Tab-separated table of C-alpha atoms in Angstrom:
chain	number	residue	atom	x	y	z
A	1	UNK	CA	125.559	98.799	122.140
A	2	UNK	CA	128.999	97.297	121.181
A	3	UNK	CA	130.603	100.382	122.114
A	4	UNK	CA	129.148	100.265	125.946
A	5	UNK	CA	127.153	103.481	125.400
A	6	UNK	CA	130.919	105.321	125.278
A	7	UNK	CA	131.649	105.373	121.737
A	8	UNK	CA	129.363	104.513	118.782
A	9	UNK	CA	131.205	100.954	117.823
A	10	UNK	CA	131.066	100.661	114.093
A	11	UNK	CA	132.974	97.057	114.296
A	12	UNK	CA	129.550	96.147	116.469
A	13	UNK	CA	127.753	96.711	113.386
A	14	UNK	CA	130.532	94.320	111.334
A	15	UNK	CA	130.070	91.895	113.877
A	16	UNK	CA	126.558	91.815	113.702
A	17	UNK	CA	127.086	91.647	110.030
A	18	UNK	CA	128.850	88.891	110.078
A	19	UNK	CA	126.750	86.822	112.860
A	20	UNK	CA	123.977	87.196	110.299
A	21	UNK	CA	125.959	86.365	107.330
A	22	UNK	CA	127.528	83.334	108.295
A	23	UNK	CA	124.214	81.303	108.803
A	24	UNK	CA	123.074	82.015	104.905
A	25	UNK	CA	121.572	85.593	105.101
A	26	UNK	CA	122.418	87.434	102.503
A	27	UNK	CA	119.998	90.092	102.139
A	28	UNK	CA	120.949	92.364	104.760
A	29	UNK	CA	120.581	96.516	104.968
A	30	UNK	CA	121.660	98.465	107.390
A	31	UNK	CA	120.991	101.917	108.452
A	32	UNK	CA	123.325	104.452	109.800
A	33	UNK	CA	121.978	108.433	109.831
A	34	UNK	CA	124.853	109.730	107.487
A	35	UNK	CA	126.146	112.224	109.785
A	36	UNK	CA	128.383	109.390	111.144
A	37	UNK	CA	130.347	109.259	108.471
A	38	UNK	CA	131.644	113.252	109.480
A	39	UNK	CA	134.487	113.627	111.502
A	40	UNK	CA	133.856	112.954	114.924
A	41	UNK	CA	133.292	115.202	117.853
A	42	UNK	CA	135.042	114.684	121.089
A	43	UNK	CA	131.605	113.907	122.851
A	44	UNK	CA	130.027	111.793	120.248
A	45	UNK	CA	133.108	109.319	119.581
A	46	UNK	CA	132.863	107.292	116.565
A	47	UNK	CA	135.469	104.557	116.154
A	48	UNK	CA	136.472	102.059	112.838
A	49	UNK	CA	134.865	104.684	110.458
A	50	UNK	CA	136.564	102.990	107.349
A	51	UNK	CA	133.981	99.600	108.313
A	52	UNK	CA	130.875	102.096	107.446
A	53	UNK	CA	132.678	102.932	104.001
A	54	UNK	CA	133.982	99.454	103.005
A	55	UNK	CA	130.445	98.184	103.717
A	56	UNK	CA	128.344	100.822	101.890
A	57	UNK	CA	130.766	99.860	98.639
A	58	UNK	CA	129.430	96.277	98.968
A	59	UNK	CA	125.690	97.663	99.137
A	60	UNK	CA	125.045	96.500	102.960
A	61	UNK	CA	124.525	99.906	104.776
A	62	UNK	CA	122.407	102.690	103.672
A	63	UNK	CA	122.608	105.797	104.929
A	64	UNK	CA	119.804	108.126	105.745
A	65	UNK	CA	119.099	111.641	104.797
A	66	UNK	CA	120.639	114.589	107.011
A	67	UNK	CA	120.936	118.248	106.373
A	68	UNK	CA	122.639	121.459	107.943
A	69	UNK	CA	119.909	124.176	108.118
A	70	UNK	CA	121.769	127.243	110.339
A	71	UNK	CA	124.323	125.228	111.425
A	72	UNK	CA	121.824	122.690	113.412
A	73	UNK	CA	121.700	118.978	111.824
A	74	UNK	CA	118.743	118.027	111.036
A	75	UNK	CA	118.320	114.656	110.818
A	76	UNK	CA	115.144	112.395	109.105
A	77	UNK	CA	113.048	109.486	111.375
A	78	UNK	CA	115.053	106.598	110.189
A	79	UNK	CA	113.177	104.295	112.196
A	80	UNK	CA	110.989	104.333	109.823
A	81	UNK	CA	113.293	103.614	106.856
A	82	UNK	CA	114.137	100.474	108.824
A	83	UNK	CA	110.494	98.969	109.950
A	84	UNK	CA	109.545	99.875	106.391
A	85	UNK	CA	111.544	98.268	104.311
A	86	UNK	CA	111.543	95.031	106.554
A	87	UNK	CA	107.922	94.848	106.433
A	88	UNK	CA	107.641	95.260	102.401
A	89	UNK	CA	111.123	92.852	102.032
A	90	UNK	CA	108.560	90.421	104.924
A	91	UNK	CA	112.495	90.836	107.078
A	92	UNK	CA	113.458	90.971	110.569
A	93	UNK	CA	114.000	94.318	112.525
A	94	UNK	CA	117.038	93.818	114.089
A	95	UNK	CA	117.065	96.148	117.304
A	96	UNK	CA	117.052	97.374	120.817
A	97	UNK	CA	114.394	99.952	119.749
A	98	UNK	CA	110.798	99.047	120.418
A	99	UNK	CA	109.109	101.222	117.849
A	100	UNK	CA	106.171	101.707	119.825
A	101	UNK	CA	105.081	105.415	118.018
A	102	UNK	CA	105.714	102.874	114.702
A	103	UNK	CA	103.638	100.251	116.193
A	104	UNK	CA	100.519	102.850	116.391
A	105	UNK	CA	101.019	104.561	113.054
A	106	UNK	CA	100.075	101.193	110.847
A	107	UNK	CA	97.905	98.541	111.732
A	108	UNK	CA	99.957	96.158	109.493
A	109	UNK	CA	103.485	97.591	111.201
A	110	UNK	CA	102.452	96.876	115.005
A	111	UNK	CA	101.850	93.469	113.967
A	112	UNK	CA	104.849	92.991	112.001
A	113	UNK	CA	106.832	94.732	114.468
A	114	UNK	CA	105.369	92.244	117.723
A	115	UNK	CA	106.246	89.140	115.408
A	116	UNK	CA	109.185	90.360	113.611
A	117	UNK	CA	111.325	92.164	115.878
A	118	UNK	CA	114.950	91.037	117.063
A	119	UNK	CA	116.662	92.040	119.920
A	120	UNK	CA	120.224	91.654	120.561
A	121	UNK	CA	123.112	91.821	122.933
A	122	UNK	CA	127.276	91.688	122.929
A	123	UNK	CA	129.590	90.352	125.210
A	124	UNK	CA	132.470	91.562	124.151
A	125	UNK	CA	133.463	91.191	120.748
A	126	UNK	CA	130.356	88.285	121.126
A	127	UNK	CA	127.205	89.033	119.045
């Protein structure tokens, strides 16, 4: 959302990051599908790439599975990459996404995702 629904912000991610970081957390993952690393296409802007890169090196973002099968990306549910590791790692989910097809899959997830769930917001450069 740092990017105003224009471009896909990767500094928002930094900044939220950093927000957690600086009050002691210091097991934090990230998730980004790894098509954004590819060059960007005029209508799916992606801006401050290099922040994606530099924070994959220090073992912060993840990124999940994608594939080219005749020239349409195919991407995997990464939603559940996210809800899944935060339940087994008993995290947060740190989102705008309300998993609700998650929240019927597991028992043990809809709870977990009711309790456990954090939503956000940026003003500005303000996590």
């Amino acid at each position: 959302s740092h990017g105003n629904k224009e471009v896909f912000s990767c500094r928002g991610i930094l900044l939220a990051v950093q927000w957690f970081w600086d009050r002691g957390h210091k097991d934090i993952t990230v998730f980004v599908p790894s098509w954004r690393k590819e060059q960007p296409r005029p209508d799916v802007l992606i801006t401050d790439q290099h922040i994606l890169r530099e924070l994959e090196k220090k073992k912060i973002l993840v990124f999940t599975p994608s594939r080219r099968v005749g020239g349409k990306r195919v991407v995997c549910y990464d939603d559940r990459f996210i809800v899944k590791l935060a339940h087994e790692s008993d995290g947060v989910v740190v989102s705008n996404d309300t998993y609700r097809d998650l929240q019927s899959e597991r028992p043990e997830w809809k709870k977990f995702i009711e309790e456990r769930l954090l939503m956000y917001s940026f003003v500005n450069d303000k996590y």
